[in-house]
Coordinates of C-alpha atoms in Angstrom, one line a residue:
X11 CA -17.9 2.9 26.8
X12 CA -20.1 -0.1 27.6
X13 CA -19.2 -3.7 27.3
X14 CA -21.8 -4.0 24.6
X15 CA -20.2 -1.2 22.5
X16 CA -16.8 -2.8 22.9
X17 CA -18.0 -6.3 21.8
X18 CA -19.7 -4.8 18.7
X19 CA -16.9 -2.7 17.8
X20 CA -19.0 0.5 18.1
X21 CA -16.9 3.9 17.9
X22 CA -17.4 7.1 19.9
X23 CA -17.8 10.4 18.2
X24 CA -14.2 11.8 18.6
X25 CA -12.9 8.2 17.3
X26 CA -14.9 8.7 14.2
X27 CA -13.3 12.1 13.8
X28 CA -9.9 10.7 14.1
X29 CA -10.5 7.8 11.9
X30 CA -12.0 10.1 9.1
X31 CA -8.9 12.2 9.2
X32 CA -6.7 9.2 8.7
X33 CA -8.9 7.8 6.0
X34 CA -8.8 11.2 4.3
X35 CA -4.9 10.9 4.3
X36 CA -4.9 7.4 2.9
X37 CA -7.6 8.3 0.3
X38 CA -5.3 11.3 -0.6
X39 CA -2.4 9.0 -1.2
X40 CA -4.5 6.7 -3.4
X41 CA -6.1 9.3 -5.4
X42 CA -2.9 11.2 -6.0
X43 CA -1.2 8.0 -7.6
X44 CA -4.0 7.1 -9.7
X45 CA -4.7 10.5 -11.1
X46 CA -1.0 10.8 -12.1
X47 CA -1.2 7.6 -13.9
X48 CA -4.1 8.9 -16.1
X49 CA -2.3 12.2 -16.6
X50 CA 1.1 11.1 -17.9
X51 CA 0.5 11.2 -21.7
X52 CA -0.8 14.9 -21.4
X53 CA 2.2 15.7 -19.1
X54 CA 4.7 14.3 -21.8
X55 CA 3.0 16.3 -24.5
X56 CA 2.9 19.5 -22.6
X57 CA 6.5 19.6 -21.1
X58 CA 8.1 17.7 -24.1
X59 CA 9.5 14.8 -22.2
X60 CA 11.3 11.8 -23.4
X61 CA 10.0 8.4 -22.6
X62 CA 12.8 8.0 -20.1
X63 CA 11.9 11.2 -18.3
X64 CA 8.3 10.3 -18.2
X65 CA 8.9 6.9 -16.6
X66 CA 11.0 8.8 -14.0
X67 CA 8.0 10.8 -13.1
X68 CA 6.4 7.7 -11.8
X69 CA 9.6 5.9 -10.7
X70 CA 10.8 8.9 -8.5
X71 CA 7.5 8.7 -6.5
X72 CA 7.9 4.9 -6.1
X73 CA 11.6 5.4 -5.1
X74 CA 10.7 7.9 -2.4
X75 CA 7.7 6.1 -1.2
X76 CA 9.0 2.4 -1.1
X77 CA 12.6 3.4 -0.1
X78 CA 11.8 5.6 3.0
X79 CA 8.7 3.5 4.2
X80 CA 10.6 1.4 6.7
X81 CA 12.4 4.4 8.1
X82 CA 9.1 6.5 8.1
X83 CA 7.4 3.8 10.2
X84 CA 10.1 3.6 12.9
X85 CA 10.3 7.4 13.1
X86 CA 6.7 7.5 14.0
X87 CA 7.4 5.2 17.0
X88 CA 10.5 7.3 18.0
X89 CA 9.4 10.9 17.4
X90 CA 5.7 10.9 17.8
X91 CA 3.1 9.6 15.4
X92 CA 0.9 12.7 15.5
X93 CA 4.1 14.8 14.7
X94 CA 5.2 12.8 11.8
X95 CA 1.7 12.6 10.4
X96 CA 0.9 16.3 10.5
X97 CA 4.5 17.5 9.6
X98 CA 4.9 15.2 6.6
X99 CA 1.3 15.8 5.4
X100 CA 2.3 19.5 5.2
X101 CA 5.4 18.5 3.2
X102 CA 3.0 16.4 0.8
X103 CA 0.8 19.4 0.3
X104 CA 3.8 21.8 -0.4
X105 CA 5.4 19.5 -3.0
X106 CA 2.3 18.4 -4.8
X107 CA 1.6 22.1 -5.3
X108 CA 5.2 22.6 -6.7
X109 CA 4.6 19.7 -9.1
X110 CA 1.6 21.6 -10.5
X111 CA 3.8 24.6 -11.3
X112 CA 6.4 22.6 -12.9
X113 CA 7.7 23.8 -16.2
X114 CA 10.8 21.4 -16.6
X115 CA 10.8 17.7 -16.4
X116 CA 13.5 17.6 -13.5
X117 CA 11.4 19.9 -11.4
X118 CA 8.4 17.6 -11.6
X119 CA 10.7 14.6 -11.0
X120 CA 12.1 16.1 -7.8
X121 CA 8.6 17.0 -6.6
X122 CA 7.4 13.7 -7.1
X123 CA 10.3 12.1 -5.3
X124 CA 9.8 14.4 -2.2
X125 CA 6.1 13.8 -2.3
X126 CA 6.8 10.0 -2.2
X127 CA 9.1 10.4 0.7
X128 CA 6.4 12.6 2.5
X129 CA 3.9 9.7 1.9
X130 CA 6.4 7.3 3.3
X131 CA 6.6 8.9 6.7
X132 CA 2.9 10.0 6.7
X133 CA 1.2 6.7 5.8
X134 CA 2.6 4.3 8.6
X135 CA 2.2 7.2 11.0
X136 CA -1.5 7.2 10.2
X137 CA -1.7 3.5 10.4
X138 CA 0.0 3.3 13.8
X139 CA -2.4 6.1 15.3
X140 CA -5.2 3.6 14.5
X141 CA -3.5 0.6 15.9
X142 CA -2.5 2.4 19.1
X143 CA -5.7 4.4 19.5
X144 CA -8.1 1.6 19.1
X145 CA -7.7 -1.3 21.4
X146 CA -6.9 -4.6 19.8
X147 CA -10.1 -6.4 19.0
X148 CA -13.5 -5.7 17.1
X149 CA -13.1 -2.0 17.4
X150 CA -9.6 -1.9 15.9
X151 CA -10.6 -4.4 13.2
X152 CA -13.6 -2.2 12.2
X153 CA -11.4 0.9 12.1
X154 CA -8.8 -0.8 10.0
X155 CA -11.3 -2.4 7.7
X156 CA -12.9 1.0 7.1
X157 CA -9.4 2.4 6.6
X158 CA -8.8 -0.2 4.0
X159 CA -11.9 0.5 2.1
X160 CA -11.2 4.0 1.8
X161 CA -7.6 3.5 0.5
X162 CA -9.1 1.3 -2.4
X163 CA -11.7 4.0 -3.0
X164 CA -9.0 6.6 -3.3
X165 CA -7.3 4.6 -6.1
X166 CA -10.5 3.6 -7.9
X167 CA -12.0 7.2 -7.9
X168 CA -8.6 8.7 -8.8
X169 CA -8.8 6.8 -12.1
X170 CA -12.1 8.7 -13.0
X171 CA -11.3 12.1 -11.4
X172 CA -7.9 12.1 -13.0
X173 CA -9.4 11.7 -16.4
X174 CA -11.9 14.4 -15.9
X175 CA -9.2 16.8 -14.5
X176 CA -6.7 16.2 -17.2
X177 CA -9.4 17.0 -19.8
X178 CA -9.3 20.5 -18.3
X179 CA -5.6 20.9 -17.5
X180 CA -3.2 18.1 -16.2
X181 CA -1.8 20.6 -13.6
X182 CA -5.1 20.2 -11.7
X183 CA -4.1 16.5 -11.0
X184 CA -1.5 18.2 -8.7
X185 CA -3.6 21.2 -7.5
X186 CA -6.6 19.2 -6.3
X187 CA -4.5 17.1 -3.8
X188 CA -3.3 20.4 -2.4
X189 CA -6.8 21.4 -1.6
X190 CA -7.7 18.1 -0.1
X191 CA -4.4 18.0 1.9
X192 CA -5.1 21.4 3.4
X193 CA -8.5 20.3 4.6
X194 CA -7.2 17.1 6.0
X195 CA -4.3 19.1 7.8
X196 CA -6.8 21.4 9.5
X197 CA -9.0 18.5 10.5
X198 CA -5.9 16.6 11.9
X199 CA -4.8 19.5 14.0
X200 CA -8.4 19.5 15.5
X201 CA -9.2 15.9 16.0
X202 CA -5.9 13.8 16.5
X203 CA -5.2 14.2 20.1
X204 CA -1.8 15.3 21.0
X205 CA 0.3 12.6 23.0
X206 CA 0.7 12.7 26.7
X207 CA 3.8 14.5 27.9
X208 CA 6.4 11.9 28.9
X209 CA 7.7 11.6 32.3
X210 CA 11.2 12.1 33.5
X211 CA 12.0 8.6 32.3
X212 CA 10.9 9.3 29.0
X213 CA 8.0 7.0 28.8
X214 CA 4.9 7.9 27.1
X215 CA 3.0 6.2 24.3
X216 CA -0.3 6.8 22.7
X217 CA -0.6 8.8 19.5
X218 CA 2.9 10.3 20.3
X219 CA 4.6 6.8 20.2
X220 CA 7.7 8.5 21.6
X221 CA 8.6 5.7 24.1
X222 CA 11.4 5.2 26.4
X223 CA 14.0 4.7 23.5
X224 CA 14.7 8.2 22.0
X225 CA 18.2 7.3 20.7
X226 CA 18.4 7.1 17.1
X227 CA 20.1 4.2 15.4
X228 CA 21.7 6.2 12.6
X229 CA 23.7 3.4 11.0
X230 CA 20.7 1.2 10.9
X231 CA 18.7 4.0 9.3
X232 CA 21.3 4.7 6.6
X233 CA 21.8 1.0 5.7
X234 CA 18.2 0.0 5.5
X235 CA 17.1 3.0 3.6
X236 CA 19.9 2.5 1.1
X237 CA 19.0 -1.1 0.7
X238 CA 15.4 -0.7 0.1
X239 CA 16.1 2.4 -2.2
X240 CA 18.5 0.3 -4.3
X241 CA 16.3 -2.8 -4.3
X242 CA 13.2 -0.8 -5.3
X243 CA 15.2 1.2 -8.0
X244 CA 16.7 -2.0 -9.4
X245 CA 13.2 -3.7 -9.8
X246 CA 11.5 -0.5 -10.9
X247 CA 13.9 0.2 -13.6
X248 CA 14.7 -3.6 -14.7
X249 CA 12.8 -3.2 -18.0
X250 CA 14.3 0.1 -18.9
X251 CA 18.0 -0.5 -18.3
X252 CA 20.7 -3.3 -19.1
X253 CA 20.8 -6.5 -17.2
X254 CA 24.0 -5.6 -15.9
X255 CA 23.0 -2.3 -14.4
X256 CA 19.9 -4.1 -12.9
X257 CA 22.0 -6.9 -11.3
X258 CA 24.5 -4.3 -10.1
X259 CA 21.8 -2.2 -8.4
X260 CA 20.0 -5.0 -6.9
X261 CA 23.4 -6.6 -5.7
X262 CA 24.2 -3.4 -4.0
X263 CA 20.8 -3.3 -2.4
X264 CA 21.3 -6.8 -1.0
X265 CA 24.8 -5.9 0.2
X266 CA 23.3 -2.9 2.3
X267 CA 20.7 -5.2 3.4
X268 CA 23.2 -7.7 4.9
X269 CA 25.1 -4.6 6.4
X270 CA 21.9 -3.5 8.1
X271 CA 21.2 -7.0 9.6
X272 CA 24.7 -7.0 11.0
X273 CA 24.3 -3.4 12.5
X274 CA 21.0 -4.4 14.1
X275 CA 22.5 -7.5 15.7
X276 CA 25.1 -5.3 17.4
X277 CA 23.0 -2.2 18.2
X278 CA 21.8 -1.7 21.8
X279 CA 18.8 0.4 20.4
X280 CA 18.0 -1.1 16.9
X281 CA 16.0 0.7 14.3
X282 CA 14.2 -2.7 13.6
X283 CA 14.3 -5.3 16.4
X284 CA 14.9 -8.4 14.4
X285 CA 12.9 -10.5 17.0
X286 CA 9.8 -8.9 15.5
X287 CA 10.3 -11.5 12.7
X288 CA 9.5 -14.4 15.1
X289 CA 6.0 -13.6 14.5
X290 CA 4.7 -16.1 12.0
X291 CA 1.5 -14.2 11.3
X292 CA 3.5 -11.0 10.7
X293 CA 5.9 -12.7 8.2
X294 CA 3.0 -14.4 6.5
X295 CA 1.1 -11.2 6.1
X296 CA 3.8 -9.3 4.7
X297 CA 4.9 -12.0 2.2
X298 CA 1.2 -12.5 1.2
X299 CA 0.8 -8.7 0.9
X300 CA 3.9 -8.5 -1.4
X301 CA 2.7 -11.3 -3.8
X302 CA -0.8 -10.0 -3.7
X303 CA 0.2 -6.4 -4.5
X304 CA 2.5 -7.8 -7.4
X305 CA -0.5 -9.5 -8.9
X306 CA -2.9 -6.8 -8.4
X307 CA -1.1 -3.9 -9.8
X308 CA 0.5 -6.1 -12.6
X309 CA -2.9 -7.2 -13.8
X310 CA -4.4 -3.6 -13.8
X311 CA -1.3 -2.4 -15.8
X312 CA -1.9 -5.1 -18.5
X313 CA -5.7 -4.4 -18.6
X314 CA -5.0 -0.7 -19.2
X315 CA -2.5 -1.6 -22.1
X316 CA -5.0 -4.1 -23.5
X317 CA -7.8 -1.5 -23.6
X318 CA -5.8 1.5 -24.8
X319 CA -3.2 0.1 -27.1
X320 CA -5.2 -2.9 -28.6
X321 CA -8.7 -1.7 -28.3
X322 CA -8.0 2.0 -28.7
X323 CA -10.2 3.0 -25.7
X324 CA -9.8 6.5 -24.4
X325 CA -8.3 7.2 -21.0
X326 CA -11.8 8.0 -19.5
X327 CA -13.4 5.0 -21.1
X328 CA -10.7 2.8 -19.6
X329 CA -11.1 4.6 -16.1
X330 CA -14.9 3.9 -16.1
X331 CA -14.4 0.3 -17.2
X332 CA -12.1 -0.4 -14.3
X333 CA -13.9 1.5 -11.6
X334 CA -15.9 -1.6 -10.9
X335 CA -12.9 -2.9 -9.2
X336 CA -13.5 -0.2 -6.6
X337 CA -16.6 -2.2 -5.3
X338 CA -14.1 -3.1 -2.5
X339 CA -14.5 0.4 -1.1
X340 CA -18.0 -0.6 -0.2
X341 CA -17.5 -4.2 0.8
X342 CA -14.4 -3.6 3.0
X343 CA -16.4 -1.7 5.7
X344 CA -19.7 -3.6 5.3
X345 CA -19.1 -7.3 4.4
X346 CA -15.6 -7.9 5.4
X347 CA -16.0 -7.3 9.2
X348 CA -18.9 -9.8 9.3
X349 CA -16.8 -12.5 7.6
X350 CA -13.8 -11.8 9.8
X351 CA -16.1 -12.1 13.0
X352 CA -17.4 -15.5 11.7
X353 CA -14.5 -17.0 10.1
X354 CA -11.4 -15.3 11.3
X355 CA -8.8 -13.3 9.5
X356 CA -6.8 -16.2 8.2
X357 CA -9.8 -17.9 6.3
X358 CA -11.0 -14.6 4.9
X359 CA -7.5 -13.8 3.7
X360 CA -7.2 -17.3 2.1
X361 CA -10.5 -16.8 0.4
X362 CA -9.6 -13.4 -1.0
X363 CA -6.3 -14.7 -2.4
X364 CA -8.2 -17.5 -4.0
X365 CA -10.7 -15.2 -5.7
X366 CA -7.6 -13.1 -7.0
X367 CA -6.3 -16.1 -8.7
X368 CA -9.7 -16.8 -10.1
X369 CA -10.1 -13.4 -11.5
X370 CA -6.7 -13.6 -13.2
X371 CA -7.5 -16.9 -14.6
X372 CA -10.9 -15.7 -16.0
X373 CA -8.8 -13.2 -17.9
X374 CA -6.3 -15.5 -19.5
X375 CA -8.4 -16.3 -22.7
X376 CA -8.9 -12.5 -23.4
X377 CA -9.6 -11.9 -27.1
X378 CA -9.1 -9.1 -29.6
X379 CA -12.7 -8.2 -29.6
X380 CA -13.8 -9.1 -26.1
X381 CA -17.1 -7.2 -25.1
X382 CA -17.1 -5.4 -21.6
X383 CA -19.4 -8.1 -20.3
X384 CA -16.9 -10.6 -21.0
X385 CA -14.3 -8.7 -19.0
X386 CA -16.7 -7.8 -16.2
X387 CA -16.4 -11.2 -14.2
X388 CA -12.6 -10.8 -13.7
X389 CA -13.0 -7.1 -12.7
X390 CA -15.8 -7.7 -10.2
X391 CA -14.2 -10.7 -8.7
X392 CA -10.8 -8.9 -8.2
X393 CA -12.8 -6.0 -6.3
X394 CA -14.2 -8.7 -4.1
X395 CA -10.8 -10.3 -3.5
X396 CA -9.1 -7.1 -2.6
X397 CA -11.9 -6.3 -0.1
X398 CA -11.4 -9.7 1.5
X399 CA -7.5 -9.8 1.5
X400 CA -6.3 -6.2 2.0
X401 CA -7.9 -5.3 5.3
X402 CA -7.4 -8.5 7.1
X403 CA -3.8 -8.5 6.1
X404 CA -3.4 -5.1 7.8
X405 CA -5.0 -6.4 11.0
X406 CA -2.9 -9.5 11.1
X407 CA 0.3 -7.8 10.3
X408 CA -0.3 -5.3 13.2
X409 CA -1.9 -7.3 15.9
X410 CA 0.1 -8.7 18.8
X411 CA 2.9 -6.2 18.1
X412 CA 3.9 -4.0 21.0
X413 CA 2.5 -0.4 20.9
X414 CA 6.1 1.3 20.7
X415 CA 6.6 -1.1 17.5
X416 CA 3.4 -0.4 15.6
X417 CA 4.7 2.2 13.4
X418 CA 7.5 -0.3 12.5
X419 CA 4.9 -2.9 11.8
X420 CA 3.1 -0.6 9.5
X421 CA 6.2 0.4 7.7
X422 CA 7.1 -3.2 7.0
X423 CA 3.6 -3.9 5.5
X424 CA 3.5 -0.8 3.4
X425 CA 7.1 -1.6 2.2
X426 CA 6.0 -5.0 1.2
X427 CA 2.9 -3.6 -0.6
X428 CA 5.0 -1.2 -2.5
X429 CA 7.9 -3.5 -3.3
X430 CA 5.4 -6.0 -4.5
X431 CA 3.8 -3.4 -6.8
X432 CA 7.1 -2.5 -8.3
X433 CA 8.0 -6.2 -8.6
X434 CA 4.7 -7.0 -10.3
X435 CA 4.8 -4.1 -12.9
X436 CA 8.5 -4.8 -13.7
X437 CA 8.0 -8.6 -14.2
X438 CA 4.7 -8.2 -16.3
X439 CA 6.4 -5.6 -18.4
X440 CA 9.5 -7.8 -19.1
X441 CA 7.4 -10.9 -20.1
X442 CA 5.0 -8.6 -22.1
X443 CA 8.0 -7.1 -24.1
X444 CA 9.7 -10.5 -24.6
X445 CA 6.6 -12.2 -25.9
X446 CA 5.5 -9.4 -28.2
X447 CA 7.2 -9.9 -31.6
X448 CA 5.7 -7.1 -33.5
X449 CA 3.1 -4.3 -33.3
X450 CA 0.4 -6.2 -35.0
X451 CA -2.7 -6.7 -33.1
X452 CA -2.1 -10.5 -32.9
X453 CA 1.4 -10.0 -31.5
X454 CA 0.2 -7.5 -29.0
X455 CA -2.4 -10.0 -27.8
X456 CA 0.0 -12.8 -27.6
X457 CA 2.2 -10.4 -25.3
X458 CA -0.7 -9.6 -23.0
X459 CA -1.7 -13.3 -22.6
X460 CA 1.8 -14.4 -21.8
X461 CA 2.2 -11.6 -19.3
X462 CA -1.2 -12.4 -17.6
X463 CA 0.3 -15.5 -16.3
X464 CA 2.6 -13.5 -13.9
X465 CA -0.4 -12.1 -11.8
X466 CA -1.9 -15.6 -11.7
X467 CA 1.4 -17.2 -10.5
X468 CA 1.8 -14.4 -7.9
X469 CA -1.8 -14.9 -6.6
X470 CA -1.3 -18.8 -6.4
X471 CA 1.8 -18.3 -4.5
X472 CA 0.3 -15.9 -2.1
X473 CA -2.5 -18.4 -1.6
X474 CA 0.1 -21.1 -0.7
X475 CA 1.6 -18.7 1.9
X476 CA -2.0 -17.9 3.3
X477 CA -2.8 -21.6 3.6
X478 CA -0.2 -21.8 6.4
X479 CA -2.4 -19.5 8.5
X480 CA -5.2 -22.0 8.3
X481 CA -3.6 -24.5 10.6
X482 CA -5.3 -25.2 14.0
X483 CA -4.5 -23.7 17.4
X484 CA -0.8 -23.8 18.4
X485 CA 1.4 -22.0 20.7
X486 CA 4.4 -19.8 19.6
X487 CA 5.1 -18.6 22.9
X488 CA 8.2 -21.0 23.2
X489 CA 9.7 -19.2 20.3
X490 CA 9.1 -15.8 21.5
X491 CA 10.9 -13.8 24.3
X492 CA 8.9 -12.0 27.0
X493 CA 7.5 -8.9 25.7
X494 CA 7.9 -9.9 22.1
X495 CA 4.8 -10.5 19.8
X496 CA 3.0 -13.6 19.8
X497 CA 1.7 -15.3 16.6
X498 CA -2.1 -15.1 17.0
X499 CA -2.7 -15.9 13.3
X500 CA -3.8 -19.5 14.1
X501 CA -6.3 -18.4 16.8
X502 CA -7.8 -15.9 14.4
X503 CA -8.0 -18.5 11.6
X504 CA -10.4 -20.5 14.0
X505 CA -12.9 -17.6 13.9
X506 CA -12.0 -16.3 17.4
X507 CA -12.1 -12.5 18.0
X508 CA -8.8 -11.1 19.1
X509 CA -8.3 -10.6 22.8
X510 CA -8.3 -6.7 23.9
X511 CA -5.4 -5.5 25.9

């Protein structure tokens, strides 16, 4: 490849093939979740599910996805990224199909849980294939921003496609991902390269990611998975169970988390090297991502309730109304790379977080008879905010991290996103329920207005965290041991392009 191609971020033919396969997988994950959201009422009516069982259809996926994401990311580093990606994509395909054949609520719940676990192993493996297959710099940034835009497109398109498929039969919401998964699986076997065979010393990286450390930190894996599962479960179910149950679940999760830290400090081959958190840029990206995700999903949930409960809009009308947020699918690969090249990731992220806060603030005075043009500014600004924040957060959370820990970095980021989504949904639901005194339109509106402060608060906190990345050049080398990631967030904030390995 010429120096001009490298500087401009130009990709070669086979690289485009690999990238499109991975983008197809993240698109699949997004469209799968969005379509199911739309289909829930039809599923409930057909299978005769109670409210509690219906909630578990969603909670089971969230539990599997968020609870096993960190373990999935590290597994990609230890056992091979291609192997984890292809193998768990096949599991995703199988259990999505089983969900479509479900005739009992428990069968569907089990299928969704395993599908979530499969996504938890598949997604960080796919991300780490990008971050190890494209050298750090403009080319990796371009690939990651294209990847981020595809993820957003999956969720936005899924809202509409889910409505159309549900109108035919809700089971197609599960069968359609099977077809898409099969196509991606065939393409992955053809395009994603096999890793080089490790030598006698067990070294070997690339898409395999199976480095010199092949030993498995079983105690660390058990404790961290138990911790994250319990924390996600406690947050996800907070509005559906008693306060004592929630406190007990979250308390148990924190206890397992403390045990995990103790295990990792003593482990010769830890599942999560705690030194990775010395990277200020990585910590900021994960915390900002958690808060941004909390506000983003909490806001969308409230808008759906407002349109369908108060305004009596149909599922399809609601989907088409909100698809404008999907403008990020276009802006992420087209506009965001130019802004990153000119201003740096830190400033672009900060701008995206500010725009998210603006979008939520514009919706605060929502009325009982708001026209769509009155809602449109919030929705379009939120789409722009997502395009500026999501992709650059992914770049910052993975740059400067050693190749053998890229899966771990991706797992950390996606765990933050997923936990943030669960936290946001739970919090806005709790505030909405507490502020709604009756089922009258006026009371419903009061509940929405009160809950809308939650996304705004989350966005403002995320903006405050992001502001720390705007500081001028400084060296973190003194705080980082040799071979550990160095915080380059400040340099990127000054508009400099990342240094290629």
